[in-house]
Structure formats: C-alpha cells, structure tokens
Tab-separated table of C-alpha atoms in Angstrom:
chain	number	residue	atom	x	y	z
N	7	UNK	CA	0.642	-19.156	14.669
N	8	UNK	CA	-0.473	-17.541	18.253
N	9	UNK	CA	-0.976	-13.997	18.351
N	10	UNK	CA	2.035	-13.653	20.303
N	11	UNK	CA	4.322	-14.593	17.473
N	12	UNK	CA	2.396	-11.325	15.640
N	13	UNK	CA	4.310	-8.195	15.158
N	14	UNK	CA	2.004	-5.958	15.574
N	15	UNK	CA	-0.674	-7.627	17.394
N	16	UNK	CA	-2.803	-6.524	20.516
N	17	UNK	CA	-3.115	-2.910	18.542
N	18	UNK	CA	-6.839	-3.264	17.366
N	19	UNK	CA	-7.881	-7.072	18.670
N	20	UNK	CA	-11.052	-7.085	16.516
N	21	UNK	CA	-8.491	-6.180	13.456
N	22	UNK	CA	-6.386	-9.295	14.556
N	23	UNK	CA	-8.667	-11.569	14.726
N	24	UNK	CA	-9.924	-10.898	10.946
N	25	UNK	CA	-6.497	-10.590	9.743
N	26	UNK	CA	-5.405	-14.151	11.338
N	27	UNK	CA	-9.214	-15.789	9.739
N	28	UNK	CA	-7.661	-14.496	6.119
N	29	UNK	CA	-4.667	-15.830	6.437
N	30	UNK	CA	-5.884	-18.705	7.696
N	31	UNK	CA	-8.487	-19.141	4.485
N	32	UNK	CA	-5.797	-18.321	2.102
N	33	UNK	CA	-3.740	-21.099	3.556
N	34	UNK	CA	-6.648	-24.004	4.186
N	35	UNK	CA	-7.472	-22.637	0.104
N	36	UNK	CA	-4.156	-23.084	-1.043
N	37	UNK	CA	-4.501	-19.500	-2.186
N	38	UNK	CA	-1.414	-18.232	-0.843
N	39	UNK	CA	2.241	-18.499	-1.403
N	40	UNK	CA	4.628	-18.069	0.499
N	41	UNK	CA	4.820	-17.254	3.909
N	42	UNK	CA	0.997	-15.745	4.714
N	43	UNK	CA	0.753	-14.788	8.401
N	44	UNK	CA	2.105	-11.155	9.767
N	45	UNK	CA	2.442	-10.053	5.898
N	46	UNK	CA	0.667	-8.717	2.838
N	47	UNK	CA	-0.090	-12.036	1.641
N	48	UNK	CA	1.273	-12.855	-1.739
N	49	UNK	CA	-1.598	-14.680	-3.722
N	50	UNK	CA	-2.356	-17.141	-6.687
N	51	UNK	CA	-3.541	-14.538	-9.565
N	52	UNK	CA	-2.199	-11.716	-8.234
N	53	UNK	CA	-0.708	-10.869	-12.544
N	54	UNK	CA	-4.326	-11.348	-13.046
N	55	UNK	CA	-5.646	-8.621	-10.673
N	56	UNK	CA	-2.992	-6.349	-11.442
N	57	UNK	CA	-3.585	-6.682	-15.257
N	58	UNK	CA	-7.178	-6.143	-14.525
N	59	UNK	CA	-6.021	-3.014	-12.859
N	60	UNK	CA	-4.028	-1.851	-15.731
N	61	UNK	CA	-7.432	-2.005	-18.038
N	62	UNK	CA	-9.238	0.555	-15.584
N	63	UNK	CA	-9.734	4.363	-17.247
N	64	UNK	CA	-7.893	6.308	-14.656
N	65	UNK	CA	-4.897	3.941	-14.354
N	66	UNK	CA	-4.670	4.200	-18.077
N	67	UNK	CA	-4.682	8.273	-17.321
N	68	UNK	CA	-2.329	7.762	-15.007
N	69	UNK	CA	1.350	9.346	-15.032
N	70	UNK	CA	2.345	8.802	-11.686
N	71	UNK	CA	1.825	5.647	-9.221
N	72	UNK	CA	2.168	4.702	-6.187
N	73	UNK	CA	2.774	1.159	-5.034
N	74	UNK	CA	3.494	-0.838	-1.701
N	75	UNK	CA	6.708	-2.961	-1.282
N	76	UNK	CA	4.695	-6.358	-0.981
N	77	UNK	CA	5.374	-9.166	-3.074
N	78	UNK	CA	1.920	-9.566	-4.280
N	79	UNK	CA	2.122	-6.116	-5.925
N	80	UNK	CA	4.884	-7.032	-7.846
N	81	UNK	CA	2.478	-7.319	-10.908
N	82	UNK	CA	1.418	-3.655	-10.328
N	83	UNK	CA	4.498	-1.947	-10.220
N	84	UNK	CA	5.738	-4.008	-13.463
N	85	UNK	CA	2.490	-3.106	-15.078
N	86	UNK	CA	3.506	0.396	-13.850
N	87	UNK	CA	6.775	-0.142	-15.232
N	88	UNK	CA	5.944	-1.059	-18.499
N	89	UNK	CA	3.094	1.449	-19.003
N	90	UNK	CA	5.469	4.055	-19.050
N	91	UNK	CA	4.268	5.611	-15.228
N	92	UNK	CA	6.586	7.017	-12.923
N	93	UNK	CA	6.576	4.166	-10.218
N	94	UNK	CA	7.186	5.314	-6.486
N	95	UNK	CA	7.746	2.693	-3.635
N	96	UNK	CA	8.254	2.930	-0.129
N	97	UNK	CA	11.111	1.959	1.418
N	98	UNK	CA	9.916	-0.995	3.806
N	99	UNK	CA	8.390	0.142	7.179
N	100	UNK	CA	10.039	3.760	6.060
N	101	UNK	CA	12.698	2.520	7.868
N	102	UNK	CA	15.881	4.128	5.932
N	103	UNK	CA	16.573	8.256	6.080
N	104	UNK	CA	14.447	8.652	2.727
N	105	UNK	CA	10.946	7.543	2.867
N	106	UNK	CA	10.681	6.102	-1.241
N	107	UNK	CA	12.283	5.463	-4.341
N	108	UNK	CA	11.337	6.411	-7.561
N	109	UNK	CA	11.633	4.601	-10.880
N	110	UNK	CA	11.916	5.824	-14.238
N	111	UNK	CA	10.872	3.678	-16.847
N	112	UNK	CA	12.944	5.894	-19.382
N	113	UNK	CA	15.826	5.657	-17.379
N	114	UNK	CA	16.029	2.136	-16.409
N	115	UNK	CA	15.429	1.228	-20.454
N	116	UNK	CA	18.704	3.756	-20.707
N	117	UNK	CA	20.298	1.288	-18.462
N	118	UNK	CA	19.561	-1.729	-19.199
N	119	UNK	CA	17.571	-2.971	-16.625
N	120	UNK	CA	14.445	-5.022	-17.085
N	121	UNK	CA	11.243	-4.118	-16.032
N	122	UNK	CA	10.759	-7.279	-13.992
N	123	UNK	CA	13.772	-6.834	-11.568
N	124	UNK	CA	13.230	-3.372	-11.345
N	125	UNK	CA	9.562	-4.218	-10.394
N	126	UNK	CA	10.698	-6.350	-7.733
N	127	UNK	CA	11.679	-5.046	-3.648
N	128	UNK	CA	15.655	-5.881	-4.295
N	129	UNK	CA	15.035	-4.308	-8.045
N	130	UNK	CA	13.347	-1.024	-6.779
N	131	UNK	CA	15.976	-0.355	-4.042
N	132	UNK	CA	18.800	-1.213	-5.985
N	133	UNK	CA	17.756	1.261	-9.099
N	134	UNK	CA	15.664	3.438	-7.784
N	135	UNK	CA	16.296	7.315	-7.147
N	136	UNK	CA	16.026	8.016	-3.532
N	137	UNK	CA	13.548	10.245	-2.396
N	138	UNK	CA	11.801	12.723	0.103
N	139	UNK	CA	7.908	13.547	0.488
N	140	UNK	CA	8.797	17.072	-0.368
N	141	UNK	CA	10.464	15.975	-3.802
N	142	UNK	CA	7.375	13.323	-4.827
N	143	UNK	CA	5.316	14.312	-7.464
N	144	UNK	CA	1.284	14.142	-7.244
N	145	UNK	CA	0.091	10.546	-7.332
N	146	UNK	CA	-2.822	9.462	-9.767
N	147	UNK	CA	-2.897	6.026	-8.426
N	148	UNK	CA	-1.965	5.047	-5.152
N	149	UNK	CA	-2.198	1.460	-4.814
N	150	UNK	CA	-1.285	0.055	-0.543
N	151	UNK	CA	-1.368	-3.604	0.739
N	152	UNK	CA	-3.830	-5.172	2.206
N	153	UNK	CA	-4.643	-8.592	4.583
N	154	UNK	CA	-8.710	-7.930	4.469
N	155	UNK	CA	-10.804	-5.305	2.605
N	156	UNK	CA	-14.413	-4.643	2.265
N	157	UNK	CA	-16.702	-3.884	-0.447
N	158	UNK	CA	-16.987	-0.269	1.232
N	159	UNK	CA	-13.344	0.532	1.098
N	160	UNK	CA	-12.789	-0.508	4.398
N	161	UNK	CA	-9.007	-2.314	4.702
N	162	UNK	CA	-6.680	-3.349	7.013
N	163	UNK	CA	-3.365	-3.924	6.550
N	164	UNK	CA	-0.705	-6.041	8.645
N	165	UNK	CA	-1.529	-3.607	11.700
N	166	UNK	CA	1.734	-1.709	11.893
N	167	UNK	CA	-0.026	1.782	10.111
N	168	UNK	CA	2.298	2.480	7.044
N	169	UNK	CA	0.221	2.921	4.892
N	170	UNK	CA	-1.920	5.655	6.962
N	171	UNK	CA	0.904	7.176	8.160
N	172	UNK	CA	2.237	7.781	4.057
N	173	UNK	CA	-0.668	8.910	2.594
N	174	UNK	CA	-1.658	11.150	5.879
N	175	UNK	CA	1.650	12.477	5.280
N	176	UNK	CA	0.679	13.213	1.353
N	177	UNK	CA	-2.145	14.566	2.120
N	178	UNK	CA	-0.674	17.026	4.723
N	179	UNK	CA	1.737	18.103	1.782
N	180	UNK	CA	-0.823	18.205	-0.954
N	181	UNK	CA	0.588	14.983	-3.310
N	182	UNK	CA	-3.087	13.223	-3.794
N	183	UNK	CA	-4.739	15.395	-6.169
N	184	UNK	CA	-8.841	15.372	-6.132
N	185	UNK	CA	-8.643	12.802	-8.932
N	186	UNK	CA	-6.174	10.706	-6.963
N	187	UNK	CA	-7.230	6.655	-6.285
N	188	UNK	CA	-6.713	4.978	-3.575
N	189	UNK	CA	-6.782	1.225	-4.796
N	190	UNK	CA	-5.553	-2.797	-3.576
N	191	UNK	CA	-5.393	-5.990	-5.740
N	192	UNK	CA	-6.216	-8.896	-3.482
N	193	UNK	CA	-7.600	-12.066	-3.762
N	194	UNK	CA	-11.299	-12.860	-3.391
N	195	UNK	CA	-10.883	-14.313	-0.054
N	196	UNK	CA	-9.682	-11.541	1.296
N	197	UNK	CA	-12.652	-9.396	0.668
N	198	UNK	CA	-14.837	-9.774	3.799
N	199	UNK	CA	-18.162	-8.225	4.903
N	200	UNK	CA	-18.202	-5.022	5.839
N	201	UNK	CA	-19.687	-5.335	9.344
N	202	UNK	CA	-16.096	-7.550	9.870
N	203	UNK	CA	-13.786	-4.449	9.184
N	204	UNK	CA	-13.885	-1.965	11.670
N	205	UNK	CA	-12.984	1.127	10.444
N	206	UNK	CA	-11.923	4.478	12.501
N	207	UNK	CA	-11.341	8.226	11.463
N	208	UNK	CA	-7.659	7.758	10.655
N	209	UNK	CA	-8.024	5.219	8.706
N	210	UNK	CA	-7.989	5.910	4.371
N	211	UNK	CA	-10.821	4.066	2.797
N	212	UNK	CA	-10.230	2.590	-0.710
N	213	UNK	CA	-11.823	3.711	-4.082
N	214	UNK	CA	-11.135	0.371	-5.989
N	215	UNK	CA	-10.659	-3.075	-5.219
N	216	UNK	CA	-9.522	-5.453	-7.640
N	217	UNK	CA	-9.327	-9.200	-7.594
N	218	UNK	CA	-8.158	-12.036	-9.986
N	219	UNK	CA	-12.498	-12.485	-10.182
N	220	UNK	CA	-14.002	-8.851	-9.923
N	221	UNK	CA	-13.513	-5.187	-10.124
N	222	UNK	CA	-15.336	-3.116	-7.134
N	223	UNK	CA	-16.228	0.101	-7.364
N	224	UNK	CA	-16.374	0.565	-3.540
N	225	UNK	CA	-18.210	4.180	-3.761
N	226	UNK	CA	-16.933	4.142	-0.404
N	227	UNK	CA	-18.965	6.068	1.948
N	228	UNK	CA	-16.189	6.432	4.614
N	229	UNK	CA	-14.339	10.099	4.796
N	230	UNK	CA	-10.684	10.256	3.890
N	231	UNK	CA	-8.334	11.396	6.875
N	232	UNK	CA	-7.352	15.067	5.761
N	233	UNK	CA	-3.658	14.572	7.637
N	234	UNK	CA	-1.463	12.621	10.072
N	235	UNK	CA	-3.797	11.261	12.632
N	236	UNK	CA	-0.384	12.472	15.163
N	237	UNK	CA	-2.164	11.177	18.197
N	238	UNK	CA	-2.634	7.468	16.775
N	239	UNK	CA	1.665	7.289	15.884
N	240	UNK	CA	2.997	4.528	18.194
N	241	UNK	CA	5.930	5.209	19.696
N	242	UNK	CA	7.769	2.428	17.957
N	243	UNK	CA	7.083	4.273	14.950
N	244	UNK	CA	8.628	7.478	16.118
N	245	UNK	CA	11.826	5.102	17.437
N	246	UNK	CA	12.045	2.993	13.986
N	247	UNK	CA	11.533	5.728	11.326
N	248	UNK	CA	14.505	8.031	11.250
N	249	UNK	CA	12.418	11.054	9.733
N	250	UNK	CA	9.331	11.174	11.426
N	251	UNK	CA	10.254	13.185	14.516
N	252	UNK	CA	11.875	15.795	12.453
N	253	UNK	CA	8.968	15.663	9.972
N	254	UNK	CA	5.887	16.237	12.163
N	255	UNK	CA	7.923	19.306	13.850
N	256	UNK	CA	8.584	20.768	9.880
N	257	UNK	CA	4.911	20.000	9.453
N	258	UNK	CA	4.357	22.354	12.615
N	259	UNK	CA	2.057	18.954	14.074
C-alpha cells in the first residue's frame, strides 16, 4: 500500500516509514490478522500479552482502566472486564459528542451481558454509559494502541494523535494519578530500536510494554507531556471532534 492510500500520512515521514516496515513484518511473518496497514494491528497472541498484563502488581491494584478501541486490545478490556475494573473506552477517533464509555462489570452481570461482547468495539458502545472527561474517574492503568514501540517507552501510533490528545486532556484535568501506567500489548515485532522511534515533547512515553514473549519495564527516560500540546492539534482534529473547540476554550488553552 503507497503512502498515499495512508490516512494520516505525510504528518511525521520518519514515523511513516517505521509504521509501514511493521506492518509490513507483521504481514511477511504471518503475525497479523486482519487488515494491518493504517490500523492498530490486531496480532497472533494478543490473549497472551494481555493475560500477561493481567499478572502485573499494579494492574492487579488496579480499579479503574483505561483501554483503546483496537481490536487487538480486545483481550485487555475482557481481562478488565472480568477482573472486576471499571473499563473506560474511547469512542473511535472521539468522533461522537461524548469522548468514552464506561463499563461496569457489576452492571453488565445485572444485565445479562457477557463479558466478551461487552469487551468488544460494537459491545462497549452498545452497553456502555456515555461519558465526559469531567465525569471519568482517575485511571490506574491506561493502556493506548500502538503500530511500533521501543524499549524506552517510545510509541507511535497510526499517526492521527488520539491517544496524545486523551491523555493530554487527562492530565490537564488531573485523571492520571502519580501511580497511574501508561502501558501497550503488542507483538514482538513491533518493538523496534529505539534510535528508529523518534520521539518529541508532546508525545506520552510508555511505562510497560507487554508482548505474547516478554514483559518490559521501559524505565522510560522520556518526560510525560504535562497538558494538551494545543499548538500540535491539526485542524482536522478540531473539524472531526465535536468537543474539542469548546473544550480547549473551558480549559482556558
């Protein structure tokens, strides 16, 4: 696939060009499923990294997550699910009036509704409470999608800045408390050297990286963004997400 079939390509080209060598490893591996380029690519052991997950001390701590929409973290908002966490997901590309959902573990047992369909992007939006970042609880574990990572905590996602743009916007609000983690489960060809991964001051760094092969402390020695990098927002962002206009001028950005 040519760059020009990318969504958000021509952003970062240095970002594009390691995002397009991951998906194409995944595919020549036969490591992916599904379809692999302009997404967070769904994986083969993707139940195994997000059991691994599920083992760590803080997500066993944990009372509220934070997942991506992406298919490959189905596992971790199930495992979410049926830990008894309060699972938050994002609305995909934020591109509804509320920003999330939230999902009750008590109340979907109340109603019937399996963990597994719940855990899923129909399942969340169809049973899940809608939300605003005002209403969301602190997050212990906030878990985003990734194309390519680094042992560092460097990451990229699929270039269209979601992910920075939520948790700048928690942070601005005060939702990641100091013991908050920032964490992906990928496979291991996604995790790259970190000379590869350019990282810049708006981007959020990861704590943990987990794979179907290896847990990584990354100790990451990259500074977390303290807000809404505002200057970085494209302007398709502002035009796509109904909030955000109104929400940097509550924020007084």
């Amino acid at each position: 696939m040519s760059d020009e079939n990318l969504r958000w390509s021509g952003r970062n080209s240095e970002k594009d060009k390691l995002r397009a060598s991951v998906w194409i490893a995944l595919e020549k591996n036969a490591a992916g499923i599904g379809e692999l380029f302009d997404s967070i690519p769904d994986y083969v052991g993707a139940d195994i990294a997000a059991e691994k997950l599920s083992q760590l001390p803080f997500w066993k701590e944990a009372k509220v997550v934070k997942s991506n929409p992406d298919a490959p973290q189905i596992p971790v908002r199930y495992r979410a699910l049926r830990d008894g966490k309060f699972l938050y997901m994002p609305v995909p590309e934020l591109a509804k009036d509320y920003p999330f959902v939230l999902l009750d573990p008590a109340e979907l047992t109340k109603k019937g509704v399996a963990f597994e369909e719940a855990a899923t992007l129909e399942g969340a939006l169809k049973y899940g409470k809608p939300v605003q970042f005002r209403e969301m609880m602190p997050m212990d574990v906030l878990c985003v999608g990734c194309v390519a990572v680094t042992r560092e905590g460097g990451r990229t996602g699929k270039g269209g800045g979601f992910a920075d743009l939520e948790l700048g916007i928690f942070r601005e609000l005060g939702t990641i408390p100091s013991h908050g983690k920032i964490v992906t489960t990928v496979h291991q060809l996604q995790v790259v050297p970190n000379d590869q991964l350019p990282m810049q001051g708006h981007d959020s760094p990861l704590d943990w990286i987990v794979t179907p092969e290896e847990i990584i402390e990354t100790k990451t020695p990259y500074p977390q963004p303290t807000g809404v990098a505002w200057d970085f927002v494209q302007p398709d962002q502002y035009r796509d997400i109904p909030f955000l206009t109104a929400l940097r001028q509550e924020l007084g950005r």
